[in-house]
PDB file of N, CA and C in Angstrom:
ATOM      1  N   UNK A1360      58.397 140.249 125.577  1.00  0.00           N
ATOM      2  CA  UNK A1360      59.719 140.169 126.518  1.00  0.00           C
ATOM      3  C   UNK A1360      59.809 138.699 126.624  1.00  0.00           C
ATOM      4  N   UNK A1361      59.134 137.860 126.893  1.00  0.00           N
ATOM      5  CA  UNK A1361      59.522 136.512 127.090  1.00  0.00           C
ATOM      6  C   UNK A1361      60.025 135.902 126.218  1.00  0.00           C
ATOM      7  N   UNK A1362      59.236 136.086 124.779  1.00  0.00           N
ATOM      8  CA  UNK A1362      59.657 135.432 123.655  1.00  0.00           C
ATOM      9  C   UNK A1362      61.311 135.730 123.408  1.00  0.00           C
ATOM     10  N   UNK A1363      61.720 137.048 123.939  1.00  0.00           N
ATOM     11  CA  UNK A1363      62.586 137.627 123.484  1.00  0.00           C
ATOM     12  C   UNK A1363      63.787 137.144 124.069  1.00  0.00           C
ATOM     13  N   UNK A1364      63.665 137.054 125.623  1.00  0.00           N
ATOM     14  CA  UNK A1364      64.257 136.574 126.616  1.00  0.00           C
ATOM     15  C   UNK A1364      64.308 134.818 126.312  1.00  0.00           C
ATOM     16  N   UNK A1365      63.487 134.344 125.611  1.00  0.00           N
ATOM     17  CA  UNK A1365      63.623 132.897 125.431  1.00  0.00           C
ATOM     18  C   UNK A1365      64.497 132.694 123.844  1.00  0.00           C
ATOM     19  N   UNK A1366      64.595 133.690 123.008  1.00  0.00           N
ATOM     20  CA  UNK A1366      65.160 133.431 122.066  1.00  0.00           C
ATOM     21  C   UNK A1366      66.727 133.790 122.377  1.00  0.00           C
ATOM     22  N   UNK A1367      67.050 134.663 122.916  1.00  0.00           N
ATOM     23  CA  UNK A1367      68.282 134.826 123.549  1.00  0.00           C
ATOM     24  C   UNK A1367      68.812 133.684 124.356  1.00  0.00           C
ATOM     25  N   UNK A1368      68.200 132.930 125.109  1.00  0.00           N
ATOM     26  CA  UNK A1368      68.323 131.826 126.303  1.00  0.00           C
ATOM     27  C   UNK A1368      69.025 131.035 124.831  1.00  0.00           C
ATOM     28  N   UNK A1369      67.900 130.644 124.366  1.00  0.00           N
ATOM     29  CA  UNK A1369      68.237 129.418 123.055  1.00  0.00           C
ATOM     30  C   UNK A1369      69.214 129.836 121.965  1.00  0.00           C
ATOM     31  N   UNK A1370      69.511 130.854 122.130  1.00  0.00           N
ATOM     32  CA  UNK A1370      71.260 131.333 121.118  1.00  0.00           C
ATOM     33  C   UNK A1370      72.169 131.227 121.982  1.00  0.00           C
ATOM     34  N   UNK A1371      71.911 131.327 123.238  1.00  0.00           N
ATOM     35  CA  UNK A1371      73.564 131.308 124.045  1.00  0.00           C
ATOM     36  C   UNK A1371      73.559 129.697 124.531  1.00  0.00           C
ATOM     37  N   UNK A1372      72.636 129.236 124.524  1.00  0.00           N
ATOM     38  CA  UNK A1372      72.352 127.598 124.636  1.00  0.00           C
ATOM     39  C   UNK A1372      73.148 126.749 123.359  1.00  0.00           C
ATOM     40  N   UNK A1373      72.714 127.409 122.421  1.00  0.00           N
ATOM     41  CA  UNK A1373      73.073 126.568 121.047  1.00  0.00           C
ATOM     42  C   UNK A1373      74.305 127.011 121.054  1.00  0.00           C
ATOM     43  N   UNK A1374      74.980 128.453 121.218  1.00  0.00           N
ATOM     44  CA  UNK A1374      76.271 128.736 121.187  1.00  0.00           C
ATOM     45  C   UNK A1374      77.046 127.916 121.825  1.00  0.00           C
ATOM     46  N   UNK A1375      76.837 127.274 123.453  1.00  0.00           N
ATOM     47  CA  UNK A1375      77.370 126.670 124.076  1.00  0.00           C
ATOM     48  C   UNK A1375      77.490 125.450 123.468  1.00  0.00           C
ATOM     49  N   UNK A1376      76.650 125.079 122.826  1.00  0.00           N
ATOM     50  CA  UNK A1376      76.624 123.330 122.395  1.00  0.00           C
ATOM     51  C   UNK A1376      77.584 123.359 121.680  1.00  0.00           C
ATOM     52  N   UNK A1377      77.335 124.824 120.363  1.00  0.00           N
ATOM     53  CA  UNK A1377      78.488 124.541 119.382  1.00  0.00           C
ATOM     54  C   UNK A1377      79.883 124.744 119.981  1.00  0.00           C
ATOM     55  N   UNK A1378      80.374 125.280 120.836  1.00  0.00           N
ATOM     56  CA  UNK A1378      81.597 125.580 121.689  1.00  0.00           C
ATOM     57  C   UNK A1378      82.056 123.920 122.121  1.00  0.00           C
ATOM     58  N   UNK A1379      81.018 123.425 122.709  1.00  0.00           N
ATOM     59  CA  UNK A1379      81.235 122.043 123.393  1.00  0.00           C
ATOM     60  C   UNK A1379      81.622 120.791 122.574  1.00  0.00           C
ATOM     61  N   UNK A1380      80.866 121.339 121.481  1.00  0.00           N
ATOM     62  CA  UNK A1380      80.891 120.161 120.281  1.00  0.00           C
ATOM     63  C   UNK A1380      82.240 120.065 119.316  1.00  0.00           C
ATOM     64  N   UNK A1381      82.739 121.570 119.174  1.00  0.00           N
ATOM     65  CA  UNK A1381      84.202 121.661 118.422  1.00  0.00           C
ATOM     66  C   UNK A1381      85.363 121.364 119.592  1.00  0.00           C
ATOM     67  N   UNK A1382      84.754 121.583 121.162  1.00  0.00           N
ATOM     68  CA  UNK A1382      86.140 121.446 122.164  1.00  0.00           C
ATOM     69  C   UNK A1382      86.142 119.537 121.780  1.00  0.00           C
ATOM     70  N   UNK A1383      84.941 119.336 122.028  1.00  0.00           N
ATOM     71  CA  UNK A1383      85.078 117.576 121.918  1.00  0.00           C
ATOM     72  C   UNK A1383      85.992 117.125 120.408  1.00  0.00           C
ATOM     73  N   UNK A1384      85.546 117.747 119.393  1.00  0.00           N
ATOM     74  CA  UNK A1384      85.918 117.310 117.998  1.00  0.00           C
ATOM     75  C   UNK A1384      87.719 117.717 118.268  1.00  0.00           C
ATOM     76  N   UNK A1385      87.825 118.571 118.532  1.00  0.00           N
ATOM     77  CA  UNK A1385      89.536 118.818 118.965  1.00  0.00           C
ATOM     78  C   UNK A1385      89.963 117.727 119.591  1.00  0.00           C
ATOM     79  N   UNK A1386      89.285 117.278 120.741  1.00  0.00           N
ATOM     80  CA  UNK A1386      90.061 116.390 121.412  1.00  0.00           C
ATOM     81  C   UNK A1386      89.836 115.401 120.776  1.00  0.00           C
ATOM     82  N   UNK A1387      88.860 115.070 120.270  1.00  0.00           N
ATOM     83  CA  UNK A1387      88.813 113.636 119.209  1.00  0.00           C
ATOM     84  C   UNK A1387      89.946 113.377 118.241  1.00  0.00           C
ATOM     85  N   UNK A1388      90.026 114.618 117.203  1.00  0.00           N
ATOM     86  CA  UNK A1388      90.959 114.716 116.501  1.00  0.00           C
ATOM     87  C   UNK A1388      92.394 114.782 117.081  1.00  0.00           C
ATOM     88  N   UNK A1389      92.708 115.132 118.690  1.00  0.00           N
ATOM     89  CA  UNK A1389      93.909 115.272 119.252  1.00  0.00           C
ATOM     90  C   UNK A1389      94.286 113.609 119.514  1.00  0.00           C
ATOM     91  N   UNK A1390      93.415 112.744 119.729  1.00  0.00           N
ATOM     92  CA  UNK A1390      93.324 111.437 120.476  1.00  0.00           C
ATOM     93  C   UNK A1390      93.304 110.784 118.885  1.00  0.00           C
ATOM     94  N   UNK A1391      93.022 111.110 118.153  1.00  0.00           N
ATOM     95  CA  UNK A1391      93.344 109.846 116.614  1.00  0.00           C
ATOM     96  C   UNK A1391      94.585 110.472 116.162  1.00  0.00           C
ATOM     97  N   UNK A1392      94.984 111.767 116.221  1.00  0.00           N
ATOM     98  CA  UNK A1392      96.606 111.919 115.797  1.00  0.00           C
ATOM     99  C   UNK A1392      97.618 111.345 116.788  1.00  0.00           C
ATOM    100  N   UNK A1393      97.127 111.141 117.914  1.00  0.00           N
ATOM    101  CA  UNK A1393      98.129 110.630 118.773  1.00  0.00           C
ATOM    102  C   UNK A1393      98.267 108.730 118.414  1.00  0.00           C
ATOM    103  N   UNK A1394      97.033 108.356 118.160  1.00  0.00           N
ATOM    104  CA  UNK A1394      96.770 106.939 117.932  1.00  0.00           C
ATOM    105  C   UNK A1394      97.496 106.746 116.525  1.00  0.00           C
ATOM    106  N   UNK A1395      97.237 107.411 115.628  1.00  0.00           N
ATOM    107  CA  UNK A1395      98.096 107.299 114.339  1.00  0.00           C
ATOM    108  C   UNK A1395      99.603 107.401 114.618  1.00  0.00           C
ATOM    109  N   UNK A1396     100.041 108.573 115.255  1.00  0.00           N
ATOM    110  CA  UNK A1396     101.478 108.690 115.519  1.00  0.00           C
ATOM    111  C   UNK A1396     102.085 107.279 115.979  1.00  0.00           C
ATOM    112  N   UNK A1397     101.305 106.471 117.162  1.00  0.00           N
ATOM    113  CA  UNK A1397     101.629 105.663 117.898  1.00  0.00           C
ATOM    114  C   UNK A1397     101.736 104.185 116.553  1.00  0.00           C
ATOM    115  N   UNK A1398     100.867 104.252 115.699  1.00  0.00           N
ATOM    116  CA  UNK A1398     100.929 103.004 114.637  1.00  0.00           C
ATOM    117  C   UNK A1398     102.100 103.386 113.710  1.00  0.00           C
ATOM    118  N   UNK A1399     102.433 104.742 113.266  1.00  0.00           N
ATOM    119  CA  UNK A1399     103.564 105.113 112.219  1.00  0.00           C
ATOM    120  C   UNK A1399     104.883 104.751 113.347  1.00  0.00           C
ATOM    121  N   UNK A1400     104.971 104.656 114.580  1.00  0.00           N
ATOM    122  CA  UNK A1400     106.319 104.577 115.247  1.00  0.00           C
ATOM    123  C   UNK A1400     106.149 103.123 115.483  1.00  0.00           C
ATOM    124  N   UNK A1401     105.414 102.250 115.746  1.00  0.00           N
ATOM    125  CA  UNK A1401     105.240 100.514 115.402  1.00  0.00           C
ATOM    126  C   UNK A1401     105.908 100.287 114.052  1.00  0.00           C
ATOM    127  N   UNK A1402     104.847 100.758 112.976  1.00  0.00           N
ATOM    128  CA  UNK A1402     105.312 100.199 111.746  1.00  0.00           C
ATOM    129  C   UNK A1402     106.866 100.552 111.269  1.00  0.00           C
ATOM    130  N   UNK A1403     107.409 102.153 112.215  1.00  0.00           N
ATOM    131  CA  UNK A1403     109.051 102.446 111.673  1.00  0.00           C
ATOM    132  C   UNK A1403     109.696 101.136 112.657  1.00  0.00           C
ATOM    133  N   UNK A1404     109.467 100.820 113.954  1.00  0.00           N
ATOM    134  CA  UNK A1404     110.199 100.139 114.786  1.00  0.00           C
ATOM    135  C   UNK A1404     110.136  98.749 113.979  1.00  0.00           C
ATOM    136  N   UNK A1405     108.896  98.446 113.801  1.00  0.00           N
ATOM    137  CA  UNK A1405     108.780  96.702 112.734  1.00  0.00           C
ATOM    138  C   UNK A1405     110.120  97.030 111.272  1.00  0.00           C
ATOM    139  N   UNK A1406     109.837  98.429 110.789  1.00  0.00           N
ATOM    140  CA  UNK A1406     110.567  98.128 109.546  1.00  0.00           C
ATOM    141  C   UNK A1406     112.025  98.423 109.947  1.00  0.00           C
ATOM    142  N   UNK A1407     112.335  98.632 110.931  1.00  0.00           N
ATOM    143  CA  UNK A1407     113.751  98.881 111.661  1.00  0.00           C
ATOM    144  C   UNK A1407     114.277  97.497 112.116  1.00  0.00           C
ATOM    145  N   UNK A1408     113.588  96.764 112.538  1.00  0.00           N
ATOM    146  CA  UNK A1408     113.509  95.322 113.142  1.00  0.00           C
ATOM    147  C   UNK A1408     113.666  94.482 111.918  1.00  0.00           C
ATOM    148  N   UNK A1409     112.825  94.639 110.993  1.00  0.00           N
ATOM    149  CA  UNK A1409     112.966  93.652 109.794  1.00  0.00           C
ATOM    150  C   UNK A1409     114.684  94.564 108.774  1.00  0.00           C
ATOM    151  N   UNK A1410     114.921  95.317 109.155  1.00  0.00           N
ATOM    152  CA  UNK A1410     116.145  95.927 108.438  1.00  0.00           C
ATOM    153  C   UNK A1410     117.349  95.497 108.858  1.00  0.00           C
ATOM    154  N   UNK A1411     117.238  95.242 110.394  1.00  0.00           N
ATOM    155  CA  UNK A1411     118.762  94.706 111.251  1.00  0.00           C
ATOM    156  C   UNK A1411     118.519  93.183 110.994  1.00  0.00           C
ATOM    157  N   UNK A1412     117.586  92.813 111.073  1.00  0.00           N
ATOM    158  CA  UNK A1412     117.766  91.181 110.783  1.00  0.00           C
ATOM    159  C   UNK A1412     117.992  90.871 109.445  1.00  0.00           C
ATOM    160  N   UNK A1413     117.631  91.704 108.361  1.00  0.00           N
ATOM    161  CA  UNK A1413     118.236  91.547 107.109  1.00  0.00           C
ATOM    162  C   UNK A1413     119.734  91.808 106.915  1.00  0.00           C
ATOM    163  N   UNK A1414     120.181  92.882 107.763  1.00  0.00           N
ATOM    164  CA  UNK A1414     121.776  92.614 107.868  1.00  0.00           C
ATOM    165  C   UNK A1414     122.142  92.017 108.614  1.00  0.00           C
ATOM    166  N   UNK A1415     121.957  91.324 109.216  1.00  0.00           N
ATOM    167  CA  UNK A1415     122.253  90.160 110.300  1.00  0.00           C
ATOM    168  C   UNK A1415     122.099  88.946 109.615  1.00  0.00           C
ATOM    169  N   UNK A1416     121.345  88.534 108.208  1.00  0.00           N
ATOM    170  CA  UNK A1416     121.067  87.574 107.565  1.00  0.00           C
ATOM    171  C   UNK A1416     122.497  88.162 106.295  1.00  0.00           C
ATOM    172  N   UNK A1417     122.448  89.147 105.874  1.00  0.00           N
ATOM    173  CA  UNK A1417     123.431  89.237 104.902  1.00  0.00           C
ATOM    174  C   UNK A1417     125.058  89.005 105.464  1.00  0.00           C
ATOM    175  N   UNK A1418     125.070  89.832 106.775  1.00  0.00           N
ATOM    176  CA  UNK A1418     126.417  89.458 106.878  1.00  0.00           C
ATOM    177  C   UNK A1418     126.780  87.957 107.614  1.00  0.00           C
ATOM    178  N   UNK A1419     125.519  87.490 107.914  1.00  0.00           N
ATOM    179  CA  UNK A1419     125.876  85.972 108.169  1.00  0.00           C
ATOM    180  C   UNK A1419     126.372  85.359 106.971  1.00  0.00           C
ATOM    181  N   UNK A1420     125.836  85.624 105.849  1.00  0.00           N
ATOM    182  CA  UNK A1420     126.033  85.008 104.554  1.00  0.00           C
ATOM    183  C   UNK A1420     127.358  85.251 103.949  1.00  0.00           C
ATOM    184  N   UNK A1421     127.776  86.687 104.429  1.00  0.00           N
ATOM    185  CA  UNK A1421     128.947  87.049 104.015  1.00  0.00           C
ATOM    186  C   UNK A1421     130.150  85.800 104.892  1.00  0.00           C
ATOM    187  N   UNK A1422     129.765  86.112 106.257  1.00  0.00           N
ATOM    188  CA  UNK A1422     130.773  85.496 106.919  1.00  0.00           C
ATOM    189  C   UNK A1422     130.644  83.789 106.613  1.00  0.00           C
ATOM    190  N   UNK A1423     129.753  82.899 106.042  1.00  0.00           N
ATOM    191  CA  UNK A1423     129.820  81.865 105.292  1.00  0.00           C
ATOM    192  C   UNK A1423     130.589  81.658 104.571  1.00  0.00           C
ATOM    193  N   UNK A1424     130.264  82.773 103.608  1.00  0.00           N
ATOM    194  CA  UNK A1424     131.100  82.511 102.282  1.00  0.00           C
ATOM    195  C   UNK A1424     132.785  82.660 102.934  1.00  0.00           C
ATOM    196  N   UNK A1425     133.408  83.922 103.678  1.00  0.00           N
ATOM    197  CA  UNK A1425     134.553  83.800 104.036  1.00  0.00           C
ATOM    198  C   UNK A1425     134.919  83.085 104.770  1.00  0.00           C
ATOM    199  N   UNK A1426     134.325  81.945 105.560  1.00  0.00           N
ATOM    200  CA  UNK A1426     134.681  80.664 105.897  1.00  0.00           C
ATOM    201  C   UNK A1426     134.962  79.792 104.869  1.00  0.00           C
ATOM    202  N   UNK A1427     134.225  79.378 103.548  1.00  0.00           N
ATOM    203  CA  UNK A1427     134.517  78.890 102.721  1.00  0.00           C
ATOM    204  C   UNK A1427     135.828  79.194 102.049  1.00  0.00           C
ATOM    205  N   UNK A1428     135.990  80.680 101.452  1.00  0.00           N
ATOM    206  CA  UNK A1428     137.318  80.834 100.655  1.00  0.00           C
ATOM    207  C   UNK A1428     138.646  80.408 102.038  1.00  0.00           C
ATOM    208  N   UNK A1429     138.390  80.919 103.196  1.00  0.00           N
ATOM    209  CA  UNK A1429     139.435  80.312 104.278  1.00  0.00           C
ATOM    210  C   UNK A1429     139.526  79.005 104.005  1.00  0.00           C
ATOM    211  N   UNK A1430     138.855  78.293 104.239  1.00  0.00           N
ATOM    212  CA  UNK A1430     138.816  76.825 103.970  1.00  0.00           C
ATOM    213  C   UNK A1430     139.267  76.164 102.508  1.00  0.00           C
ATOM    214  N   UNK A1431     139.156  76.754 101.361  1.00  0.00           N
ATOM    215  CA  UNK A1431     139.992  76.439 100.267  1.00  0.00           C
ATOM    216  C   UNK A1431     141.213  76.914 100.208  1.00  0.00           C
ATOM    217  N   UNK A1432     141.647  78.249 101.169  1.00  0.00           N
ATOM    218  CA  UNK A1432     143.148  78.618 101.197  1.00  0.00           C
ATOM    219  C   UNK A1432     143.848  77.650 101.718  1.00  0.00           C
ATOM    220  N   UNK A1433     143.284  77.712 102.707  1.00  0.00           N
ATOM    221  CA  UNK A1433     144.036  76.521 103.961  1.00  0.00           C
ATOM    222  C   UNK A1433     144.484  74.772 103.123  1.00  0.00           C
ATOM    223  N   UNK A1434     143.354  74.670 102.496  1.00  0.00           N
ATOM    224  CA  UNK A1434     143.876  73.469 101.510  1.00  0.00           C
ATOM    225  C   UNK A1434     144.521  73.851 100.444  1.00  0.00           C
ATOM    226  N   UNK A1435     144.702  74.775  99.942  1.00  0.00           N
ATOM    227  CA  UNK A1435     145.811  74.846  98.883  1.00  0.00           C
ATOM    228  C   UNK A1435     147.036  75.185  99.914  1.00  0.00           C
ATOM    229  N   UNK A1436     147.206  75.780 100.894  1.00  0.00           N
ATOM    230  CA  UNK A1436     148.275  76.087 101.426  1.00  0.00           C
ATOM    231  C   UNK A1436     149.218  74.723 101.895  1.00  0.00           C
ATOM    232  N   UNK A1437     147.977  73.765 102.509  1.00  0.00           N
ATOM    233  CA  UNK A1437     148.337  72.412 102.774  1.00  0.00           C
ATOM    234  C   UNK A1437     148.882  71.704 101.657  1.00  0.00           C
ATOM    235  N   UNK A1438     148.555  71.706 100.334  1.00  0.00           N
ATOM    236  CA  UNK A1438     148.993  71.164  99.201  1.00  0.00           C
ATOM    237  C   UNK A1438     150.209  71.744  98.798  1.00  0.00           C
ATOM    238  N   UNK A1439     150.423  72.926  98.924  1.00  0.00           N
ATOM    239  CA  UNK A1439     151.802  74.187  98.974  1.00  0.00           C
ATOM    240  C   UNK A1439     152.636  73.302  99.584  1.00  0.00           C
ATOM    241  N   UNK A1440     152.302  72.773 100.759  1.00  0.00           N
ATOM    242  CA  UNK A1440     153.405  72.666 102.098  1.00  0.00           C
ATOM    243  C   UNK A1440     154.040  71.304 101.907  1.00  0.00           C
ATOM    244  N   UNK A1441     152.884  70.435 101.303  1.00  0.00           N
ATOM    245  CA  UNK A1441     153.276  68.870 100.696  1.00  0.00           C
ATOM    246  C   UNK A1441     154.423  69.117  99.780  1.00  0.00           C
ATOM    247  N   UNK A1442     153.652  69.661  98.611  1.00  0.00           N
ATOM    248  CA  UNK A1442     154.857  69.894  97.326  1.00  0.00           C
ATOM    249  C   UNK A1442     156.177  70.428  97.721  1.00  0.00           C
ATOM    250  N   UNK A1443     156.416  71.445  98.996  1.00  0.00           N
ATOM    251  CA  UNK A1443     157.583  71.570  99.182  1.00  0.00           C
ATOM    252  C   UNK A1443     158.450  71.118 100.207  1.00  0.00           C
ATOM    253  N   UNK A1444     157.702  70.149 100.878  1.00  0.00           N
ATOM    254  CA  UNK A1444     158.204  69.095 101.411  1.00  0.00           C
ATOM    255  C   UNK A1444     158.737  68.112 100.721  1.00  0.00           C
ATOM    256  N   UNK A1445     157.715  67.416  99.732  1.00  0.00           N
ATOM    257  CA  UNK A1445     158.611  66.443  98.692  1.00  0.00           C
ATOM    258  C   UNK A1445     159.812  66.791  97.981  1.00  0.00           C
ATOM    259  N   UNK A1446     159.899  68.513  97.606  1.00  0.00           N
ATOM    260  CA  UNK A1446     160.747  68.971  96.775  1.00  0.00           C
ATOM    261  C   UNK A1446     161.841  68.904  97.759  1.00  0.00           C
ATOM    262  N   UNK A1447     161.908  69.244  99.271  1.00  0.00           N
ATOM    263  CA  UNK A1447     162.946  69.448 100.087  1.00  0.00           C
ATOM    264  C   UNK A1447     163.527  68.227  99.901  1.00  0.00           C
ATOM    265  N   UNK A1448     162.701  66.967 100.093  1.00  0.00           N
ATOM    266  CA  UNK A1448     163.082  65.446 100.398  1.00  0.00           C
ATOM    267  C   UNK A1448     164.169  65.305  98.953  1.00  0.00           C
ATOM    268  N   UNK A1449     163.214  65.395  97.877  1.00  0.00           N
ATOM    269  CA  UNK A1449     164.054  64.577  97.027  1.00  0.00           C
ATOM    270  C   UNK A1449     165.262  65.974  96.616  1.00  0.00           C
ATOM    271  N   UNK A1450     165.499  66.781  97.131  1.00  0.00           N
ATOM    272  CA  UNK A1450     166.973  67.648  97.214  1.00  0.00           C
ATOM    273  C   UNK A1450     167.912  66.924  97.848  1.00  0.00           C
ATOM    274  N   UNK A1451     167.314  66.520  99.481  1.00  0.00           N
ATOM    275  CA  UNK A1451     167.970  65.805  99.816  1.00  0.00           C
ATOM    276  C   UNK A1451     168.556  64.631  99.417  1.00  0.00           C
ATOM    277  N   UNK A1452     167.446  64.082  98.871  1.00  0.00           N
ATOM    278  CA  UNK A1452     167.811  62.334  98.201  1.00  0.00           C
ATOM    279  C   UNK A1452     168.835  62.568  97.614  1.00  0.00           C
ATOM    280  N   UNK A1453     168.817  63.493  96.326  1.00  0.00           N
ATOM    281  CA  UNK A1453     169.932  63.879  95.601  1.00  0.00           C
ATOM    282  C   UNK A1453     170.964  64.170  95.942  1.00  0.00           C
ATOM    283  N   UNK A1454     171.237  65.056  97.282  1.00  0.00           N
ATOM    284  CA  UNK A1454     172.758  65.803  97.641  1.00  0.00           C
ATOM    285  C   UNK A1454     173.414  64.384  98.365  1.00  0.00           C
ATOM    286  N   UNK A1455     172.595  63.159  98.804  1.00  0.00           N
ATOM    287  CA  UNK A1455     173.224  61.981  99.223  1.00  0.00           C
ATOM    288  C   UNK A1455     173.952  61.719  98.146  1.00  0.00           C
TER     289      UNK A1455
END
């Protein structure tokens, strides 16, 4: 009788230990999932920051190129204006 009771108690203790271990495993897995999610989110944030920086760098390059083009256009327009003024002066000289 004592042996039977002892076995039942041991079985119940073993069952409780299994349940406790399972719960601990579940808790550990959940924590690991949370940690992994945080790491993934941080990496996503880093990738976004890098992408934004690259976009800014690309747009800065585009702006620089546009400035160069605008400067060239201004130079050409100034040359055209000089030529036009010279033509007008020569026409006025001829008219006199």
